[in-house]
PDB file of N, CA and C and ligand atoms in Angstrom:
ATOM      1  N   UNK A  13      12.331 169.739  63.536  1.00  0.00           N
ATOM      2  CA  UNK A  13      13.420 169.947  64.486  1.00  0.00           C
ATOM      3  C   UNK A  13      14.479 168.868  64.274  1.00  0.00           C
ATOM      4  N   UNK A  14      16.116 169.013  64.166  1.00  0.00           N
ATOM      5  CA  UNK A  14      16.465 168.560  64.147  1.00  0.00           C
ATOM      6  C   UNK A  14      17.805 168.644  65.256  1.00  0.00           C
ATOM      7  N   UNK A  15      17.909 167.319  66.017  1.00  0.00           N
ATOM      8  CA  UNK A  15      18.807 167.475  67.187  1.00  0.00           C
ATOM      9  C   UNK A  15      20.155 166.331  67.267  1.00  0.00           C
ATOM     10  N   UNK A  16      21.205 166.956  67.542  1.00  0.00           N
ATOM     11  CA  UNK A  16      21.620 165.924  67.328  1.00  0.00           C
ATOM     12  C   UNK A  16      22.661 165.242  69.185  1.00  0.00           C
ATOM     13  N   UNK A  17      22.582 163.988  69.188  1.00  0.00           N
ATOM     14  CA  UNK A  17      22.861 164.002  70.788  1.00  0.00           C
ATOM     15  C   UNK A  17      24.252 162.971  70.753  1.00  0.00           C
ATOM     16  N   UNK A  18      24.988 163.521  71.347  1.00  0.00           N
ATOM     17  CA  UNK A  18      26.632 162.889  71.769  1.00  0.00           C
ATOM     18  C   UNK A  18      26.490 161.660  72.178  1.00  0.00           C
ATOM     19  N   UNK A  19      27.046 160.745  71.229  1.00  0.00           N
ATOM     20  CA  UNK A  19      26.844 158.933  70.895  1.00  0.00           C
ATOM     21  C   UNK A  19      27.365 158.772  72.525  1.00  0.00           C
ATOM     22  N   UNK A  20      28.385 159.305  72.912  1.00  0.00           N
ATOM     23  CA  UNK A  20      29.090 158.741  74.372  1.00  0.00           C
ATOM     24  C   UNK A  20      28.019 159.471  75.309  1.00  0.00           C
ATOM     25  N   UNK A  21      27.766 160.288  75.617  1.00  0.00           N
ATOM     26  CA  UNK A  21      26.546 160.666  76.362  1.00  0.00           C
ATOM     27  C   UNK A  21      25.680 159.787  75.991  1.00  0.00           C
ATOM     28  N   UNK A  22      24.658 159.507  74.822  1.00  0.00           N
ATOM     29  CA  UNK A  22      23.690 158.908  74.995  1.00  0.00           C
ATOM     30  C   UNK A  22      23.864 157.117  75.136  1.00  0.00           C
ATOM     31  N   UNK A  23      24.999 156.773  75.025  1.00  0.00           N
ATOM     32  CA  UNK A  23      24.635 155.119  75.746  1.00  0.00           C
ATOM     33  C   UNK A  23      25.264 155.586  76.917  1.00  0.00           C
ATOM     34  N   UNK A  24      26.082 156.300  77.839  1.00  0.00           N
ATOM     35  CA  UNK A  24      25.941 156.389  79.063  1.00  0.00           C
ATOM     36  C   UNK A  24      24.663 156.549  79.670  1.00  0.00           C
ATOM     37  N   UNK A  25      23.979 157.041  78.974  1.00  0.00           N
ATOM     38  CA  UNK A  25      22.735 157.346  79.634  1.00  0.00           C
ATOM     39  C   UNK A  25      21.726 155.941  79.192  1.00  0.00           C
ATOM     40  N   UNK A  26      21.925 154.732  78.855  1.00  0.00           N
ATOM     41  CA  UNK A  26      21.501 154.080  78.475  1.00  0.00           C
ATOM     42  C   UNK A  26      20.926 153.458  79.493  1.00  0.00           C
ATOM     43  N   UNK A  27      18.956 153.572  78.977  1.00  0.00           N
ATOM     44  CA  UNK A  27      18.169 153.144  80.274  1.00  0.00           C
ATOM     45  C   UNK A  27      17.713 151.743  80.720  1.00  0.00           C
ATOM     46  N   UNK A  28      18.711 151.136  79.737  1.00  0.00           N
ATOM     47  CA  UNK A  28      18.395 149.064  80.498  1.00  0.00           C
ATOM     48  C   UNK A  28      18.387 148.896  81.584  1.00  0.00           C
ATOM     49  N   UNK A  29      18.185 147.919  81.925  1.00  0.00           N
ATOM     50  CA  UNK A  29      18.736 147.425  83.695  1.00  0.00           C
ATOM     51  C   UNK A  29      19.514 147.761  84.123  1.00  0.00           C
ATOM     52  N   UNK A  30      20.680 146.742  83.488  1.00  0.00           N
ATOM     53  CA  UNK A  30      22.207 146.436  83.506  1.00  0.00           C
ATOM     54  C   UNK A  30      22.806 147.858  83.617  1.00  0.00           C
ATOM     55  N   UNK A  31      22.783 148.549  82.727  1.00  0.00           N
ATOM     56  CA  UNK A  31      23.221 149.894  83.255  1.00  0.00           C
ATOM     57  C   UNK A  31      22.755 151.087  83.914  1.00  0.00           C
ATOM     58  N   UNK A  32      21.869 151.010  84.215  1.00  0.00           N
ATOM     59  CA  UNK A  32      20.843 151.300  85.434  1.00  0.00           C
ATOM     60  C   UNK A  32      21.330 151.527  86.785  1.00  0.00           C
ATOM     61  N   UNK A  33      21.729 149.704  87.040  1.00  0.00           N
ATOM     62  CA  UNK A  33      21.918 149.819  88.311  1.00  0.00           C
ATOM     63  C   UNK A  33      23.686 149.669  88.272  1.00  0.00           C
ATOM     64  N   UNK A  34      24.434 150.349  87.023  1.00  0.00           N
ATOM     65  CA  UNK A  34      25.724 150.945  87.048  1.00  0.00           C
ATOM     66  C   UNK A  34      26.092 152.153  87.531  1.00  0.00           C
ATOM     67  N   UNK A  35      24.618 152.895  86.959  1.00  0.00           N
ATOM     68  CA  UNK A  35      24.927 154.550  87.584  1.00  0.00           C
ATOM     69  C   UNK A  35      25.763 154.876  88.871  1.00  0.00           C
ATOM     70  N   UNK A  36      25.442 154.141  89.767  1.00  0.00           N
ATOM     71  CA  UNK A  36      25.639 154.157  91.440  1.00  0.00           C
ATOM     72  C   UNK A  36      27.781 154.085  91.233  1.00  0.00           C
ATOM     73  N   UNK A  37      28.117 153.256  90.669  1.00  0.00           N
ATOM     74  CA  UNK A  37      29.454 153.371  90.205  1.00  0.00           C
ATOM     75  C   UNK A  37      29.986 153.942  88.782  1.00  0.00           C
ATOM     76  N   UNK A  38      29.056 155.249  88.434  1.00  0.00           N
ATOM     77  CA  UNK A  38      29.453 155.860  87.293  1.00  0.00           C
ATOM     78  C   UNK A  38      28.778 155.756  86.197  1.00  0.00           C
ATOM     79  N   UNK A  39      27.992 154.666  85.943  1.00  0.00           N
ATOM     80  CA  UNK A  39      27.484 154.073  84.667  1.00  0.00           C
ATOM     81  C   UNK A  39      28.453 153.178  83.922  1.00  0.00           C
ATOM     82  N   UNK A  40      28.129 152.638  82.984  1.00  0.00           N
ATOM     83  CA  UNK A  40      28.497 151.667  82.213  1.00  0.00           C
ATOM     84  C   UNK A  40      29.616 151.825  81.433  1.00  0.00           C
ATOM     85  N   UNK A  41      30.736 151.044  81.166  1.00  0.00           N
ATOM     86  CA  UNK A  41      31.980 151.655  80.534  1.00  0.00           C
ATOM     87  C   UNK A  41      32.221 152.205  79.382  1.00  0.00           C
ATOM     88  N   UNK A  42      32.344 152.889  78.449  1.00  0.00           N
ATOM     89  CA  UNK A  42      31.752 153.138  77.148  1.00  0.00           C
ATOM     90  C   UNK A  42      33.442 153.950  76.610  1.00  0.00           C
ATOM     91  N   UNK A  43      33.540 153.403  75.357  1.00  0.00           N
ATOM     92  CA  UNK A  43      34.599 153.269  74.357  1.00  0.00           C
ATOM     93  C   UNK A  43      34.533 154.831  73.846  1.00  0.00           C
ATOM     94  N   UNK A  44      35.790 155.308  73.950  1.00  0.00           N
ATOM     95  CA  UNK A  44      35.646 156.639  73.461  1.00  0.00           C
ATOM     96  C   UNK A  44      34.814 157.038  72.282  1.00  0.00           C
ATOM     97  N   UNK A  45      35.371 155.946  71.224  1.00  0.00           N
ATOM     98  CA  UNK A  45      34.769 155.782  69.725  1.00  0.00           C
ATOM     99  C   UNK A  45      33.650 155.011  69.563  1.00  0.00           C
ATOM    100  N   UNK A  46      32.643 154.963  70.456  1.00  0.00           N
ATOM    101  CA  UNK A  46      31.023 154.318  70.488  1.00  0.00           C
ATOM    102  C   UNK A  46      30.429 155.252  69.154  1.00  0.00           C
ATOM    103  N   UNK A  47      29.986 153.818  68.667  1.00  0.00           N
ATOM    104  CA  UNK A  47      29.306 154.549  67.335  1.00  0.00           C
ATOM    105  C   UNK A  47      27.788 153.690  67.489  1.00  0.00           C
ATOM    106  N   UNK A  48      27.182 154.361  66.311  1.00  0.00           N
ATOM    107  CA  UNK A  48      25.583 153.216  66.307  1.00  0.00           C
ATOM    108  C   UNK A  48      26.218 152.071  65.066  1.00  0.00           C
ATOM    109  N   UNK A  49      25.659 151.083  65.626  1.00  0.00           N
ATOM    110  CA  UNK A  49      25.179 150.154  64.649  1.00  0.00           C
ATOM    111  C   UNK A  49      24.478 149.917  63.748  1.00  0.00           C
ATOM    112  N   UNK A  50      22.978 150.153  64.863  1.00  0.00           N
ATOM    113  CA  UNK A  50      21.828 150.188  64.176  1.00  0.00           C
ATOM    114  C   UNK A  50      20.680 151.306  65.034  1.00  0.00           C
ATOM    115  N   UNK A  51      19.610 151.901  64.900  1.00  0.00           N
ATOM    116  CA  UNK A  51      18.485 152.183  65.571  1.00  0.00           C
ATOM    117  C   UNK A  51      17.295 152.094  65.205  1.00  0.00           C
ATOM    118  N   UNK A  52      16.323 151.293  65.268  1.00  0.00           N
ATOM    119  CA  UNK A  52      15.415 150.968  64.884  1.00  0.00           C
ATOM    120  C   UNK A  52      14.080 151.265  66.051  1.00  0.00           C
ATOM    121  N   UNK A  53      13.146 151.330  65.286  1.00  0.00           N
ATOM    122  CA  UNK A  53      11.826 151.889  66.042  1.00  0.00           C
ATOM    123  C   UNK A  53      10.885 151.071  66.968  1.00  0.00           C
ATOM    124  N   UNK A  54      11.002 150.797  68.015  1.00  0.00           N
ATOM    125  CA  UNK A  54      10.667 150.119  68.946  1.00  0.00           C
ATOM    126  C   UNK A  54       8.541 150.565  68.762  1.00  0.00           C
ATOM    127  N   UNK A  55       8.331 150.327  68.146  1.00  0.00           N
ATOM    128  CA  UNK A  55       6.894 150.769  68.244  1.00  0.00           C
ATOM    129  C   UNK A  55       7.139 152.227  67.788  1.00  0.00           C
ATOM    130  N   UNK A  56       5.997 152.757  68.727  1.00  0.00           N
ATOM    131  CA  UNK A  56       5.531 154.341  68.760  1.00  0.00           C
ATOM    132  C   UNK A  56       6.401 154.930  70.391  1.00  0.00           C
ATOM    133  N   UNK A  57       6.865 153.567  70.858  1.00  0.00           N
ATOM    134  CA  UNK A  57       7.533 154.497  71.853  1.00  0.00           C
ATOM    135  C   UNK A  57       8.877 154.720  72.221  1.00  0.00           C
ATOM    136  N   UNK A  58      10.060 153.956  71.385  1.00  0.00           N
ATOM    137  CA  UNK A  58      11.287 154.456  71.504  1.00  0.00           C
ATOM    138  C   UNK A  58      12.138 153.881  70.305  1.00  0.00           C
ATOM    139  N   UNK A  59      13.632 153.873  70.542  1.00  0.00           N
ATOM    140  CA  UNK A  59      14.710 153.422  69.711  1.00  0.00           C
ATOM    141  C   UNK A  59      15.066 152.214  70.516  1.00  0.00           C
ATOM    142  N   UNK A  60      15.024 151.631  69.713  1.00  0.00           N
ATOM    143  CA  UNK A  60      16.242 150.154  70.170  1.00  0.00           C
ATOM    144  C   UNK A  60      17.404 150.201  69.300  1.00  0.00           C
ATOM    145  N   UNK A  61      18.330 150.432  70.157  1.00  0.00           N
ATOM    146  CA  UNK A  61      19.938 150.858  69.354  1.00  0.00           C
ATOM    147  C   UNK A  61      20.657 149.834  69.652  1.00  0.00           C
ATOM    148  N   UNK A  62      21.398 149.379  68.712  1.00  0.00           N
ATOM    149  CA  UNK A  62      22.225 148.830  68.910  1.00  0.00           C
ATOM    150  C   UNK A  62      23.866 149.448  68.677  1.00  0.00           C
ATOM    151  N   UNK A  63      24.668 149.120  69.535  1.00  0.00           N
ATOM    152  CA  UNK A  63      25.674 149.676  70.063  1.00  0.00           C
ATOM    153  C   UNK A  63      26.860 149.401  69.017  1.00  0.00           C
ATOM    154  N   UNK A  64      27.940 149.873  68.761  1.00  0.00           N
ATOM    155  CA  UNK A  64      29.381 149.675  68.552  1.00  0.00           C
ATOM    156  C   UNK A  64      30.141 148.574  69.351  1.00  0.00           C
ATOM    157  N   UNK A  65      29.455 148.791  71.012  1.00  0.00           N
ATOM    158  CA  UNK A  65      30.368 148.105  72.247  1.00  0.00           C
ATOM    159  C   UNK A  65      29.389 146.675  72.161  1.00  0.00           C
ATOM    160  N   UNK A  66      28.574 146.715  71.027  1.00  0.00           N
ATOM    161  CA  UNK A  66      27.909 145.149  71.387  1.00  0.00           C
ATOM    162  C   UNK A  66      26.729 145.446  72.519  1.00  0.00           C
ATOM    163  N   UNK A  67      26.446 146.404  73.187  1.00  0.00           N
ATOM    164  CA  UNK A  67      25.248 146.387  74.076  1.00  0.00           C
ATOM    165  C   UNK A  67      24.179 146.897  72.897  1.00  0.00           C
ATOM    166  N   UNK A  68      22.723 146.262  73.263  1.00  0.00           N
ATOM    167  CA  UNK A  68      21.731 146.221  72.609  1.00  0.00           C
ATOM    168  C   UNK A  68      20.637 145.999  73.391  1.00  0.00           C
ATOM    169  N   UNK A  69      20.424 146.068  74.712  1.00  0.00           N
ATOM    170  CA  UNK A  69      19.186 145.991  75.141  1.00  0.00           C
ATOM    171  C   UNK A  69      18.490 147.085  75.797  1.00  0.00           C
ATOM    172  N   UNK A  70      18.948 148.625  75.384  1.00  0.00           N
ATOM    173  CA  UNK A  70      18.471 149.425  75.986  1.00  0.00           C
ATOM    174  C   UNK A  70      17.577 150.302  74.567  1.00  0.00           C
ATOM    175  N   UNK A  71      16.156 150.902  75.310  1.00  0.00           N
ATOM    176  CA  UNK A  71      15.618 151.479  74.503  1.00  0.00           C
ATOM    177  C   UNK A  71      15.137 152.731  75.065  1.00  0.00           C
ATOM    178  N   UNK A  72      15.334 154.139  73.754  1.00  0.00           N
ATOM    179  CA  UNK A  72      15.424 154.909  74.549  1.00  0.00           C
ATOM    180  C   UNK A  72      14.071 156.019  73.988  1.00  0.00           C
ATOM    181  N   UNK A  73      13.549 156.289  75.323  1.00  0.00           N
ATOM    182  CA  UNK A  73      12.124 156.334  74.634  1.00  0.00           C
ATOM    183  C   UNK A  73      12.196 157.615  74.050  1.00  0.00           C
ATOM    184  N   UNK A  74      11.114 158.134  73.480  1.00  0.00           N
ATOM    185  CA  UNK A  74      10.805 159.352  72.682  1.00  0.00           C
ATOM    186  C   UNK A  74      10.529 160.859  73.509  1.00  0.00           C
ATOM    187  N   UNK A  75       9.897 159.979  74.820  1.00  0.00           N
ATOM    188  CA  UNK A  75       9.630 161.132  75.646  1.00  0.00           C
ATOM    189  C   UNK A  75      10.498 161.892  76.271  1.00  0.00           C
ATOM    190  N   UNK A  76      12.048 161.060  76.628  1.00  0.00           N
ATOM    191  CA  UNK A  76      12.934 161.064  77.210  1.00  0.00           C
ATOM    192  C   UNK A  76      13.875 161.652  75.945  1.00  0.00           C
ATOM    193  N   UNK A  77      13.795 161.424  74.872  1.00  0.00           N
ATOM    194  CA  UNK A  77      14.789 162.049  73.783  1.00  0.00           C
ATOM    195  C   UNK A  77      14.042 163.324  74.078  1.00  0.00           C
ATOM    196  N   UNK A  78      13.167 163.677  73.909  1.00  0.00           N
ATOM    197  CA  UNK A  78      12.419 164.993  73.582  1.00  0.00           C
ATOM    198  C   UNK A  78      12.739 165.840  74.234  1.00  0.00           C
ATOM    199  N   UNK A  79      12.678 165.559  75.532  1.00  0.00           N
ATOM    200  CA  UNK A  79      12.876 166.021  76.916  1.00  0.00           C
ATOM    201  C   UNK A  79      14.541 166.567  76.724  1.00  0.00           C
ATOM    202  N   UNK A  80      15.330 165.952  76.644  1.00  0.00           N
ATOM    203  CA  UNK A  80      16.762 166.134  76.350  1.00  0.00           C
ATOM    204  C   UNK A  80      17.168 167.062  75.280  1.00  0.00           C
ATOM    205  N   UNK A  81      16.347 167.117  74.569  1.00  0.00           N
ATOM    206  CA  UNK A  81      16.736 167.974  72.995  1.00  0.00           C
ATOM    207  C   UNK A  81      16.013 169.392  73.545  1.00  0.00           C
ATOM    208  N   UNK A  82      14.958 169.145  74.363  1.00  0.00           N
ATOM    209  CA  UNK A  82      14.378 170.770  74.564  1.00  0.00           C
ATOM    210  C   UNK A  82      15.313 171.571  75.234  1.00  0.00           C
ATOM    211  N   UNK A  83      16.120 170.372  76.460  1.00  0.00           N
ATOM    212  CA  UNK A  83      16.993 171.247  77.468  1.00  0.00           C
ATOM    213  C   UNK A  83      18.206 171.556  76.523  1.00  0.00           C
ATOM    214  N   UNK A  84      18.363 170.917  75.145  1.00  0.00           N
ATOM    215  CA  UNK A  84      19.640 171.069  74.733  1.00  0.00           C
ATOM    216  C   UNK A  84      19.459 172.790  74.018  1.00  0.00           C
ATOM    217  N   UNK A  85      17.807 173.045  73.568  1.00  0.00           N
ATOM    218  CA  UNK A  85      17.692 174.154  72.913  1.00  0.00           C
ATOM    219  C   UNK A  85      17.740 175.213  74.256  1.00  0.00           C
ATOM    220  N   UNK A  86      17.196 175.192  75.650  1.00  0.00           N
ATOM    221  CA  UNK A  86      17.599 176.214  76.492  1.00  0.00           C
ATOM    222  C   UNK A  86      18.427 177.222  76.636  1.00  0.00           C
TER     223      UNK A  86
HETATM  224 ZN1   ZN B 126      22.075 149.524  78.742  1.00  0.00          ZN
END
């Protein structure tokens, strides 16, 4: 399966703290042109991405990608 998920959607949806407890005012500010840096494999249970905008502490797990790509095939 291959899915592919909207760079500005997915660090809005970025599940760190810090932007976490942004949601409540929108979520976190994010650059039209957010690109990846890097994504690397946090174990067996997510991505640790690093950002375009310099944020890097959110990791986004596998269960939660999965979950997102099934509703994207709906
Ligand atoms: Zn974050």
């Amino acid at each position: 399966m291959v899915v592919e998920f909207p760079l500005n959607e997915m660090r809005r949806s970025c599940p760190c703290a810090a932007c976490v407890q942004l949601r409540p005012q929108g979520g976190p500010k994010v650059p039209a042109d957010i690109t990846l840096v890097s994504a690397e494999m946090h174990g067996l249970w997510g991505l640790a991405i690093v950002w375009s905008d310099g944020h890097a502490t959110g990791i986004h797990s596998f269960e939660v990608l999965r979950r997102s790509a099934e509703a994207r095939n709906d």
